[in-house]
PDB file of N, CA, C and O and ligand atoms in Angstrom:
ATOM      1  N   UNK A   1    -107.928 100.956  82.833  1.00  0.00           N
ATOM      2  CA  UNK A   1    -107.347 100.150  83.929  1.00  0.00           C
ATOM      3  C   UNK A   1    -108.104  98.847  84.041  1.00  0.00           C
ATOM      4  O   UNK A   1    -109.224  98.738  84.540  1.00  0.00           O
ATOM      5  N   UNK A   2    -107.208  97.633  83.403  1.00  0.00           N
ATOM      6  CA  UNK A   2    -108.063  96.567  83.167  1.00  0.00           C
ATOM      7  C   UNK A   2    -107.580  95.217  84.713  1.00  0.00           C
ATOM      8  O   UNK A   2    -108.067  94.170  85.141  1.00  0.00           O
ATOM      9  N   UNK A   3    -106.611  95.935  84.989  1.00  0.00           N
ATOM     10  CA  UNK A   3    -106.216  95.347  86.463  1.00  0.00           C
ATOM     11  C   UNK A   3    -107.558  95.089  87.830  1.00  0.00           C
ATOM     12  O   UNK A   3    -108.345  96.034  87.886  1.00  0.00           O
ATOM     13  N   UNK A   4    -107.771  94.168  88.645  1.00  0.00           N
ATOM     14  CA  UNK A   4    -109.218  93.780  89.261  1.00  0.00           C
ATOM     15  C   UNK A   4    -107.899  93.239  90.248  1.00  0.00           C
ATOM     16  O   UNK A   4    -106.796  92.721  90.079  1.00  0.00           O
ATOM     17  N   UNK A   5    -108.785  93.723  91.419  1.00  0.00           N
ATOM     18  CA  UNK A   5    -108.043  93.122  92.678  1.00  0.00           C
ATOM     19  C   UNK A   5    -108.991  92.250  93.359  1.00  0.00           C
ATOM     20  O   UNK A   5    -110.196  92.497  93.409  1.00  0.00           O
ATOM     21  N   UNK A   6    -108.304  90.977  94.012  1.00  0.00           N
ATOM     22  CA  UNK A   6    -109.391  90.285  94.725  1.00  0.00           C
ATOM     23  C   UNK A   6    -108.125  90.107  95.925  1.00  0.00           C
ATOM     24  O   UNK A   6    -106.921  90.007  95.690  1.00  0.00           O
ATOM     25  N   UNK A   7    -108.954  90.102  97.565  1.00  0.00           N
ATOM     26  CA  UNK A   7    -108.638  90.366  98.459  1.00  0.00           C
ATOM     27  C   UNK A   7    -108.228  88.927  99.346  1.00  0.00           C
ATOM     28  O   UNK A   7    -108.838  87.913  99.007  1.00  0.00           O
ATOM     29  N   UNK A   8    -107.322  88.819 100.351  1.00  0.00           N
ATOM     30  CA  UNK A   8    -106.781  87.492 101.036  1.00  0.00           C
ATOM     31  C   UNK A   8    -106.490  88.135 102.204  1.00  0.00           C
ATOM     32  O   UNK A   8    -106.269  89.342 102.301  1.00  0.00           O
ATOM     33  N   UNK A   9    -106.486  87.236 103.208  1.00  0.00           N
ATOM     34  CA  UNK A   9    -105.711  87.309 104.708  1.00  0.00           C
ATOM     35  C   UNK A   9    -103.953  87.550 104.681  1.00  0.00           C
ATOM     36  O   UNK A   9    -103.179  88.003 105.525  1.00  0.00           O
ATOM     37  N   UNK A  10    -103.798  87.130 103.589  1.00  0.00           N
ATOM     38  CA  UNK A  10    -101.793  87.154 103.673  1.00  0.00           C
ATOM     39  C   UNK A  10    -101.476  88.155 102.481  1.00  0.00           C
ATOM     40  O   UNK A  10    -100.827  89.193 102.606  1.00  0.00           O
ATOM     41  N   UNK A  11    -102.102  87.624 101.175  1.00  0.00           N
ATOM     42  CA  UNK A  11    -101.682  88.182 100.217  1.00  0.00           C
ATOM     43  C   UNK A  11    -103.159  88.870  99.526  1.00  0.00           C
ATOM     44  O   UNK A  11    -104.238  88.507  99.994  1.00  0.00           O
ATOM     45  N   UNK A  12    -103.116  89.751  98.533  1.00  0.00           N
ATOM     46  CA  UNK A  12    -103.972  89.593  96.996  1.00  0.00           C
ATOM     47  C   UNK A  12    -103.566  89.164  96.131  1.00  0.00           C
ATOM     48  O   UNK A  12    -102.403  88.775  96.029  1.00  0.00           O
ATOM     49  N   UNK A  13    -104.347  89.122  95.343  1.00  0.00           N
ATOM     50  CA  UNK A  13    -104.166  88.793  93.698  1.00  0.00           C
ATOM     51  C   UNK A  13    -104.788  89.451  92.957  1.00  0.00           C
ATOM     52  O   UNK A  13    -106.005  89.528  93.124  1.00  0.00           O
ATOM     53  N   UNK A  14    -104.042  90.263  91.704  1.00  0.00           N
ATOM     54  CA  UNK A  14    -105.004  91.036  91.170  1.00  0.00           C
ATOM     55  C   UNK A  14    -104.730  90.358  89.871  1.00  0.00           C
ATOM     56  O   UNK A  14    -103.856  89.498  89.758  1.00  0.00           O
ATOM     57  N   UNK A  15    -105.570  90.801  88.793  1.00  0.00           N
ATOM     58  CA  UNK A  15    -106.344  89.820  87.353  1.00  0.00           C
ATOM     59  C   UNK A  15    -106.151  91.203  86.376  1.00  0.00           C
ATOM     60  O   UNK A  15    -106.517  92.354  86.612  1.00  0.00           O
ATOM     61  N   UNK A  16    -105.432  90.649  85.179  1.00  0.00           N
ATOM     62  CA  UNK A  16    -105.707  91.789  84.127  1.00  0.00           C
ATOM     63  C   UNK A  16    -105.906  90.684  82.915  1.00  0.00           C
ATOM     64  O   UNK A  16    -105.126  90.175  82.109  1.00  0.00           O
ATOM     65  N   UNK A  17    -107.120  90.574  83.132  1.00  0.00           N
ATOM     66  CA  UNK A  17    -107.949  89.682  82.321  1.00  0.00           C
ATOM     67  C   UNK A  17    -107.337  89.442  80.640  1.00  0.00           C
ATOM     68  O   UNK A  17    -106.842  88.375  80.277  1.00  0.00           O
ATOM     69  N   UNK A  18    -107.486  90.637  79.754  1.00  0.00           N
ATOM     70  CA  UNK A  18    -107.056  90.451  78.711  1.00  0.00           C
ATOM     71  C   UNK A  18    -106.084  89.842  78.296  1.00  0.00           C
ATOM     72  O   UNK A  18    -106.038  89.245  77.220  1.00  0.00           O
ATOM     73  N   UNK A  19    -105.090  89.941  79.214  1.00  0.00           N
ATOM     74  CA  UNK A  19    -103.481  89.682  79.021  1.00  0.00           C
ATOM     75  C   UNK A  19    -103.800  88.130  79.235  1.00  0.00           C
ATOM     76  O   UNK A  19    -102.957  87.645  78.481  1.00  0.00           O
ATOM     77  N   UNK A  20    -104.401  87.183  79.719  1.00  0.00           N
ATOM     78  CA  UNK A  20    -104.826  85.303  80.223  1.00  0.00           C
ATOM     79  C   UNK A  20    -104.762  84.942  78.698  1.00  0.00           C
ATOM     80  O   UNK A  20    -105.412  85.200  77.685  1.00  0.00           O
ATOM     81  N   UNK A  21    -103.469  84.097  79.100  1.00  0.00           N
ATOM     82  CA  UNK A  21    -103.994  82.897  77.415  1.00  0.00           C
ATOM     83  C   UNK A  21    -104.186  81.399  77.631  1.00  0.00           C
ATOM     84  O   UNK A  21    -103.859  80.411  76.974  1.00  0.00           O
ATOM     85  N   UNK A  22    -105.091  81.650  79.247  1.00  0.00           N
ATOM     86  CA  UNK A  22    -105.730  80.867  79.324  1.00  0.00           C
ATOM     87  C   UNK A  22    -104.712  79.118  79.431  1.00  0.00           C
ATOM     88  O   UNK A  22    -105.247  78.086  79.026  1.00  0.00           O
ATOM     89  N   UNK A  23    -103.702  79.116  79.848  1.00  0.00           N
ATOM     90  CA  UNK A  23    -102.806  77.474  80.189  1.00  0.00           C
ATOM     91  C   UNK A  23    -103.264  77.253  81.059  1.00  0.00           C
ATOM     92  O   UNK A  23    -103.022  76.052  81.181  1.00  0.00           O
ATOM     93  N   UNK A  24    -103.946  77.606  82.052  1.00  0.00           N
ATOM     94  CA  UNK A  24    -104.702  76.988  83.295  1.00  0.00           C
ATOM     95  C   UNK A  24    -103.805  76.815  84.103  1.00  0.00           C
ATOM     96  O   UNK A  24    -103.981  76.011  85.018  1.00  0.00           O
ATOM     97  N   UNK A  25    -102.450  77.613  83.967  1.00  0.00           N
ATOM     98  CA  UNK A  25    -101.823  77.023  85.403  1.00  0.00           C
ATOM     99  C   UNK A  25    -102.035  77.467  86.524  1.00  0.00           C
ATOM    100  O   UNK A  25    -101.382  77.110  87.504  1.00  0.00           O
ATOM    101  N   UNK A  26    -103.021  78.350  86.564  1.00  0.00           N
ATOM    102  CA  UNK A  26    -103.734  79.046  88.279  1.00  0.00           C
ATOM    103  C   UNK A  26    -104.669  77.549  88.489  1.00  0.00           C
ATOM    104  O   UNK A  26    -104.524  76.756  89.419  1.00  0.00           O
ATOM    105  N   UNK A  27    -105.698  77.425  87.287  1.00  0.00           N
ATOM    106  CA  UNK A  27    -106.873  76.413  87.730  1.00  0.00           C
ATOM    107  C   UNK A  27    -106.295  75.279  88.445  1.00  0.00           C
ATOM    108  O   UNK A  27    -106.639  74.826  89.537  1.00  0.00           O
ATOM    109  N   UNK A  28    -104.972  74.726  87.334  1.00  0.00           N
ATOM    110  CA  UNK A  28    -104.573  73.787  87.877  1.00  0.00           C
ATOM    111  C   UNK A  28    -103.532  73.514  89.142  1.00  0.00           C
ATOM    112  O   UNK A  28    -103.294  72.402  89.615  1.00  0.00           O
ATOM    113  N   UNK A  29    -103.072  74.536  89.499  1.00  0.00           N
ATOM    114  CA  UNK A  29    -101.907  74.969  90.597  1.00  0.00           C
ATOM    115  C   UNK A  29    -102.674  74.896  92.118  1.00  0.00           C
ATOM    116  O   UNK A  29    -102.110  74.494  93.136  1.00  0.00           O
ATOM    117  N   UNK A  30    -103.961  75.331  92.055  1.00  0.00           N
ATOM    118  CA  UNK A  30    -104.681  75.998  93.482  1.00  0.00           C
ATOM    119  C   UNK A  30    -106.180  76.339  92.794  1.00  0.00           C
ATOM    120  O   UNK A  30    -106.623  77.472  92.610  1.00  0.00           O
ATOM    121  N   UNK A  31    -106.850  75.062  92.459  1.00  0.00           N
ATOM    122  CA  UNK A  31    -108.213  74.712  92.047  1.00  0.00           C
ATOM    123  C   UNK A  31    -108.893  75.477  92.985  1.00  0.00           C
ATOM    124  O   UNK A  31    -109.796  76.245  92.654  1.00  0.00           O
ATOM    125  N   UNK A  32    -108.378  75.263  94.592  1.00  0.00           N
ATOM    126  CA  UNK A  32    -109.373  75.806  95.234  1.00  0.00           C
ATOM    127  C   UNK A  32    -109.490  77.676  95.472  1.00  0.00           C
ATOM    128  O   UNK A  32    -110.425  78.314  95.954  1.00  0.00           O
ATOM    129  N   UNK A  33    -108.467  78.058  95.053  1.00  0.00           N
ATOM    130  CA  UNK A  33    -108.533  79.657  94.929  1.00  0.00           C
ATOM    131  C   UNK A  33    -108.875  79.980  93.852  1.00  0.00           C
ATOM    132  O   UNK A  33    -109.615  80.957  93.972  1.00  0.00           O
ATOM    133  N   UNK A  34    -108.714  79.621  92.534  1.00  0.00           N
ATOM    134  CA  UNK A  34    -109.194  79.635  90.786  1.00  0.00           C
ATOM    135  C   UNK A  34    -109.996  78.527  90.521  1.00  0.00           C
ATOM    136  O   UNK A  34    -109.718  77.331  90.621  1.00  0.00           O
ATOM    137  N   UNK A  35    -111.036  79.081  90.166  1.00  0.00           N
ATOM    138  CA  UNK A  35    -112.407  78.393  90.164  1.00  0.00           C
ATOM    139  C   UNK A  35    -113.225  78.862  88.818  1.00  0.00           C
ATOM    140  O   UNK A  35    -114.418  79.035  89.067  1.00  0.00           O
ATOM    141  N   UNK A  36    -113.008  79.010  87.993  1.00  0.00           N
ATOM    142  CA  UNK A  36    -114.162  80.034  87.022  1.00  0.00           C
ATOM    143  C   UNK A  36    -115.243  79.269  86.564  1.00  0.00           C
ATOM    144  O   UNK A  36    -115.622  79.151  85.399  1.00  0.00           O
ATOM    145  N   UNK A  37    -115.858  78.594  87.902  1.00  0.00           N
ATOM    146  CA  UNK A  37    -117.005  77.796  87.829  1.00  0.00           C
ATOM    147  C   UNK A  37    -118.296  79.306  88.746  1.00  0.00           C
ATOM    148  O   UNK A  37    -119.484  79.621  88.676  1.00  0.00           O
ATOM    149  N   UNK A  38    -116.990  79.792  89.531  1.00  0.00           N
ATOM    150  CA  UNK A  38    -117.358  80.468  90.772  1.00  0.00           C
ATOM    151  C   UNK A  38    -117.571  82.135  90.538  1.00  0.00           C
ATOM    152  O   UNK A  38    -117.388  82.670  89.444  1.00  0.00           O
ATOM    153  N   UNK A  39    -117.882  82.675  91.450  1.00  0.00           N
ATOM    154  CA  UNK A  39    -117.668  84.492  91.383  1.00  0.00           C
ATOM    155  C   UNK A  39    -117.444  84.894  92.889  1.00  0.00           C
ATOM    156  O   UNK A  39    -118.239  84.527  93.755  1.00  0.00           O
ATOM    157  N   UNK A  40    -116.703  85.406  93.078  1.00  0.00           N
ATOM    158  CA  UNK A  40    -115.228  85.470  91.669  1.00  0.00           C
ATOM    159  C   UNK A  40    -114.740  84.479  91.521  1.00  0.00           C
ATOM    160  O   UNK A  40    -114.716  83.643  92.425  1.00  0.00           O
ATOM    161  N   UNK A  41    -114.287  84.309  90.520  1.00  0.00           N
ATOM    162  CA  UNK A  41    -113.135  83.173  90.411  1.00  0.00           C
ATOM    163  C   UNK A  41    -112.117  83.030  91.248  1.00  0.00           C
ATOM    164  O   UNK A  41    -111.872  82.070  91.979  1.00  0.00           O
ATOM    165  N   UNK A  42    -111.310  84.400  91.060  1.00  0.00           N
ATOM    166  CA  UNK A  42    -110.206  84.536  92.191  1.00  0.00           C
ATOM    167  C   UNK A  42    -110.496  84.664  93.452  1.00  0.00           C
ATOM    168  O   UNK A  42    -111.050  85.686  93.857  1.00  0.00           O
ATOM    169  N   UNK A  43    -110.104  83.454  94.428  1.00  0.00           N
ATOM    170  CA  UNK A  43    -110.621  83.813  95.944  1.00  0.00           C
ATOM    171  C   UNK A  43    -109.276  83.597  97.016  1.00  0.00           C
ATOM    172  O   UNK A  43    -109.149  82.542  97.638  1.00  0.00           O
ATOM    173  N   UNK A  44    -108.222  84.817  97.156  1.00  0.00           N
ATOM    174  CA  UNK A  44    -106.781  84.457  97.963  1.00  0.00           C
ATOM    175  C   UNK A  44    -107.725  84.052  99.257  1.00  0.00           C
ATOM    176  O   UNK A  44    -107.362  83.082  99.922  1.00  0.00           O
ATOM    177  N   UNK A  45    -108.637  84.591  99.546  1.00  0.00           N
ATOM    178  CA  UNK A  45    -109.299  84.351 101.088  1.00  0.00           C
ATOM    179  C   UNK A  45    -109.263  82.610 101.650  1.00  0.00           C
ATOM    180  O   UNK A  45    -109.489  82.028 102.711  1.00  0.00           O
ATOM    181  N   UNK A  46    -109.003  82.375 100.794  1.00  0.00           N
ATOM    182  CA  UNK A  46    -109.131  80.163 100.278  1.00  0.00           C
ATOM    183  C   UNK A  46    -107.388  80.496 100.765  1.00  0.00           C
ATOM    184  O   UNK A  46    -107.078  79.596 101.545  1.00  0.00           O
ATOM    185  N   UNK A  47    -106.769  81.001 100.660  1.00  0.00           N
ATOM    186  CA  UNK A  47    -104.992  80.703 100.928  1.00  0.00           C
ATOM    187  C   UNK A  47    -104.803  81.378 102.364  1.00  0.00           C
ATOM    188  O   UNK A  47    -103.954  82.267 102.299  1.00  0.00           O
ATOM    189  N   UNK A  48    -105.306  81.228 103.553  1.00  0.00           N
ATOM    190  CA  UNK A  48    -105.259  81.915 104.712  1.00  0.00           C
ATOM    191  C   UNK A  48    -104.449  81.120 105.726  1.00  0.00           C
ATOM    192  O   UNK A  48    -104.695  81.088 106.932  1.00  0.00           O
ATOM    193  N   UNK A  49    -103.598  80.574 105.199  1.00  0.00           N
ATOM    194  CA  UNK A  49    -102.079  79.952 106.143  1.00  0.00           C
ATOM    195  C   UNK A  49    -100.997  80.836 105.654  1.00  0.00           C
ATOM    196  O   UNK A  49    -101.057  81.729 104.809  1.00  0.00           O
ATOM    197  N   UNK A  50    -100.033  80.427 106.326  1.00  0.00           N
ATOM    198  CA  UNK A  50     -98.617  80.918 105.805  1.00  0.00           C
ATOM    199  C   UNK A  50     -98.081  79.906 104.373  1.00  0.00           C
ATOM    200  O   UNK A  50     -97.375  80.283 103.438  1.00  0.00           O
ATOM    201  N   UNK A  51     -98.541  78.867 104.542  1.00  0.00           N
ATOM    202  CA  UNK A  51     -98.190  77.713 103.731  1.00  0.00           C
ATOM    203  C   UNK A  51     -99.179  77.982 102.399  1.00  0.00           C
ATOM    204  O   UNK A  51     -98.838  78.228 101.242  1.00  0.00           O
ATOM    205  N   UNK A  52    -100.132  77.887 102.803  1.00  0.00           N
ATOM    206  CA  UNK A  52    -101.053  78.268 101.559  1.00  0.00           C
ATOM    207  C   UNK A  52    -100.594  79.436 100.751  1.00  0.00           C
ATOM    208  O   UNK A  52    -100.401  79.268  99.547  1.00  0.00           O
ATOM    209  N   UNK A  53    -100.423  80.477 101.238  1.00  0.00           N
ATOM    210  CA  UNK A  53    -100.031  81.868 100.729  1.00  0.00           C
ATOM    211  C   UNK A  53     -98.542  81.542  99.808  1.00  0.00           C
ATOM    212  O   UNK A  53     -98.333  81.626  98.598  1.00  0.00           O
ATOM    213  N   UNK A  54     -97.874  81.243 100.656  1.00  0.00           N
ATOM    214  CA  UNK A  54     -96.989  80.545  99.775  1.00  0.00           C
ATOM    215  C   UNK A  54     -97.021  79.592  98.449  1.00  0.00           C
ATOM    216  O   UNK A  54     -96.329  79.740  97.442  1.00  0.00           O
ATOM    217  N   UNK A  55     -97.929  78.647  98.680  1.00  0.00           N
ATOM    218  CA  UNK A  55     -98.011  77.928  97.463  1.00  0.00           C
ATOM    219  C   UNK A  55     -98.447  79.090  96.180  1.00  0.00           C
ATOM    220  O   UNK A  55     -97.877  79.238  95.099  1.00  0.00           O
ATOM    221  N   UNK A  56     -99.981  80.035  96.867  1.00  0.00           N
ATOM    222  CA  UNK A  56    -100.398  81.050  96.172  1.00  0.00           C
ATOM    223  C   UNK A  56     -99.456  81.902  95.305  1.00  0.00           C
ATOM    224  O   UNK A  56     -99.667  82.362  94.183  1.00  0.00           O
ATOM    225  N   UNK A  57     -98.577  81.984  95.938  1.00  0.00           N
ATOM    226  CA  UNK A  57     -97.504  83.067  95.358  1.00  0.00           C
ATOM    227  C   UNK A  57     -96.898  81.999  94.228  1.00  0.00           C
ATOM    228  O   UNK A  57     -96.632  82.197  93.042  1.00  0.00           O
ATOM    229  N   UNK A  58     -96.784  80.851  95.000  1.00  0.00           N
ATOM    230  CA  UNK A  58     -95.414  80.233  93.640  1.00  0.00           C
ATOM    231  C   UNK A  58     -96.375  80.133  92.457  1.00  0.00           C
ATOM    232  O   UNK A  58     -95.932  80.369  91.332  1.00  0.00           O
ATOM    233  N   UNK A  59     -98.108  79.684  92.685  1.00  0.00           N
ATOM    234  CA  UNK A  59     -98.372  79.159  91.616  1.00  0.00           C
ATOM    235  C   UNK A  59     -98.950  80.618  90.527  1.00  0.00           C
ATOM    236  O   UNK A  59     -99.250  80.475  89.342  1.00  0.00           O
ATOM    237  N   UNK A  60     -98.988  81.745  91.162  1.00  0.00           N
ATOM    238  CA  UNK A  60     -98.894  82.762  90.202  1.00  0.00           C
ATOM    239  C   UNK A  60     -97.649  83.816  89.712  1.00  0.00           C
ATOM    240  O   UNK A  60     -97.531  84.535  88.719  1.00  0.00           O
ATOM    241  N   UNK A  61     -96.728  83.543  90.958  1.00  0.00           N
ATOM    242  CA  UNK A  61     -95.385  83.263  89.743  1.00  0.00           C
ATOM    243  C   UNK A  61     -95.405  82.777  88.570  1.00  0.00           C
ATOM    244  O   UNK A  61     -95.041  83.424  87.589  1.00  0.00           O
ATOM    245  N   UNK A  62     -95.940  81.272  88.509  1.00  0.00           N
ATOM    246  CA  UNK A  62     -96.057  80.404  87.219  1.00  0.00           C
ATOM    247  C   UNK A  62     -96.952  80.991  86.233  1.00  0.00           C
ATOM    248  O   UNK A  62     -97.010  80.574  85.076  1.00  0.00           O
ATOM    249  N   UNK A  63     -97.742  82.085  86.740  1.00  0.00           N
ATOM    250  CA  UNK A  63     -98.483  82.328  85.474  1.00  0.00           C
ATOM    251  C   UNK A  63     -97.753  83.068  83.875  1.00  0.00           C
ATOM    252  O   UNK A  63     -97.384  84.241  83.823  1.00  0.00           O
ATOM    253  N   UNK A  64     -97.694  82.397  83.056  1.00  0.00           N
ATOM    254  CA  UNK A  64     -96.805  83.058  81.868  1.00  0.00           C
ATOM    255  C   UNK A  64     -97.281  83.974  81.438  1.00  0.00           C
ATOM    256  O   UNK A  64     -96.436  84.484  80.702  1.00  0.00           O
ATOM    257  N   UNK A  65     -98.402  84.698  81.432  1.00  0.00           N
ATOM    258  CA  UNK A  65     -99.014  85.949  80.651  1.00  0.00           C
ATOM    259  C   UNK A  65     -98.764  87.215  81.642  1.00  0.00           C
ATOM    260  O   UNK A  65     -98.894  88.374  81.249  1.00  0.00           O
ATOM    261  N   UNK A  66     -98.508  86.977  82.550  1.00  0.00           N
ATOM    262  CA  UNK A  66     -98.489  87.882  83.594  1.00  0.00           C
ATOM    263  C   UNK A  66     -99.942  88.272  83.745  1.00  0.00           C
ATOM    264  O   UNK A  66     -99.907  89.489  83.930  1.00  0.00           O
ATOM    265  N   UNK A  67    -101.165  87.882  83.762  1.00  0.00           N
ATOM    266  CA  UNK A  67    -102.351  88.520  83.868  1.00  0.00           C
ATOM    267  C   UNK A  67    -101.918  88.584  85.221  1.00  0.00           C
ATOM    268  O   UNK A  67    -101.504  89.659  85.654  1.00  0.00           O
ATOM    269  N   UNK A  68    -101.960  87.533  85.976  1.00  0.00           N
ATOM    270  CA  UNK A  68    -101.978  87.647  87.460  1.00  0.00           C
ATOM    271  C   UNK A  68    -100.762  88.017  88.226  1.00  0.00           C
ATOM    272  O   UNK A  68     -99.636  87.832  87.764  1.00  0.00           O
ATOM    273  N   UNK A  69    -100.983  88.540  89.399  1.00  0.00           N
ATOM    274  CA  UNK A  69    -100.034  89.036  90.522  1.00  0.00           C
ATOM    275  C   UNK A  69    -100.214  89.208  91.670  1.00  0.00           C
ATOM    276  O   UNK A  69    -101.228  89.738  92.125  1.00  0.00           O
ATOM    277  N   UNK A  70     -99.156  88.745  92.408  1.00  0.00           N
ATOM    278  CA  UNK A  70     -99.263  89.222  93.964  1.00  0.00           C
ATOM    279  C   UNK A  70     -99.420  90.048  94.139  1.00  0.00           C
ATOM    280  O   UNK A  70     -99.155  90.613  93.077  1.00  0.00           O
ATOM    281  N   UNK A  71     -99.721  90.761  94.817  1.00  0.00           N
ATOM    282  CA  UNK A  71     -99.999  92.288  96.180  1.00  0.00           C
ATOM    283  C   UNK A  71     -99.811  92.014  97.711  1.00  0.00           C
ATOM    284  O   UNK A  71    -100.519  91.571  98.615  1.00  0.00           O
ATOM    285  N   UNK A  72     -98.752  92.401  97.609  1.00  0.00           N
ATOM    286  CA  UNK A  72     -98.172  91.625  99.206  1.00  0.00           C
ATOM    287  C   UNK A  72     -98.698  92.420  99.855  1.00  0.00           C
ATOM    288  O   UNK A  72     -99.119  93.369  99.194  1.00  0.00           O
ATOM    289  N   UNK A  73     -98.942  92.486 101.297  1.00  0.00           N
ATOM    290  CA  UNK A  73     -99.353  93.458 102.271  1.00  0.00           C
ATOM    291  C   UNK A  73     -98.309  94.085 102.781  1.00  0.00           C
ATOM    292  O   UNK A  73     -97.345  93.412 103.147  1.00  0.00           O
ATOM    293  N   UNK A  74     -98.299  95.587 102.911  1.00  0.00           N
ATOM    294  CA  UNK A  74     -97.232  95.914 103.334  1.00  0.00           C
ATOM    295  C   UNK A  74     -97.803  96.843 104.724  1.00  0.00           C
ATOM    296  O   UNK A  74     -98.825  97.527 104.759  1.00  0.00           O
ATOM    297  N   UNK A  75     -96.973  96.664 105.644  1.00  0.00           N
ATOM    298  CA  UNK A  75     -97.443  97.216 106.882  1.00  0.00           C
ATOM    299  C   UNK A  75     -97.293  98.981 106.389  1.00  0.00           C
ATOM    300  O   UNK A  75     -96.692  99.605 105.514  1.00  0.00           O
ATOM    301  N   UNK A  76     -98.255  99.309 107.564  1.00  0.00           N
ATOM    302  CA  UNK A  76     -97.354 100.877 107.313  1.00  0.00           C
ATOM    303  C   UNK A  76     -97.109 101.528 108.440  1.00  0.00           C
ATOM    304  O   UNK A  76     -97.118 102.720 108.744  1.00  0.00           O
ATOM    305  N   UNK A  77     -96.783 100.072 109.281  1.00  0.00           N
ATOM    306  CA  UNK A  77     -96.522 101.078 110.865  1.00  0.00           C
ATOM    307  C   UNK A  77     -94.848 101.565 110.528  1.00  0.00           C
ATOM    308  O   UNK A  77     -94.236 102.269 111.331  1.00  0.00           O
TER     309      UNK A  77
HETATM  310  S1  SF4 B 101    -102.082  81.015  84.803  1.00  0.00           S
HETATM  311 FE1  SF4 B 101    -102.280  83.078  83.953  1.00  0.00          FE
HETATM  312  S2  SF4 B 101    -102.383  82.794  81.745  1.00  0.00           S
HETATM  313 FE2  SF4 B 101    -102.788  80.825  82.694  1.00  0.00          FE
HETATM  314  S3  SF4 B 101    -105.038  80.693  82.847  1.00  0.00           S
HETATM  315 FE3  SF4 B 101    -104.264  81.504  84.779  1.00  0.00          FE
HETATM  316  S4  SF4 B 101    -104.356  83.734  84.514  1.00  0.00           S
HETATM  317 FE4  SF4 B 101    -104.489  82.839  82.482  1.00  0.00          FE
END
């Protein structure tokens, strides 16, 4: 299980590293949540609007390898 979850106020994002071929469209989409200057790299906690979360989502939509993905929160009341 090469899947890694990193945690947010709206959403997650989880990372299956191997699968990245690396186009940078996270780095370049939302610099300030993808960072691999940083640890973690992945930080949704940086997307804590409604607006932000949103961008979050579109710009890992865009990811073509599928490494990355949303994890929406789902209530469970
Ligand atoms: S957008 Fe996806 S494939 Fe591209 S660098 Fe980011 S994780 Fe890797």
């Amino acid at each position: 299980m090469a899947r890694k979850a990193y945690f947010g106020p709206i959403v997650d994002v989880s990372d299956d590293r191997p699968l990245c071929i690396h186009s940078g469209v996270c780095l370049r989409g939302m610099p300030d949540v993808f960072d691999v200057r940083r640890r973690p790299w992945t930080d949704p906690s940086r997307a804590g609007t409604p607006e932000l979360a949103d961008r979050l989502r579109e710009v890992v939509g865009r990811c073509p390898s599928g490494a990355l993905r949303i994890e929406e929160h789902h209530s469970h009341a």
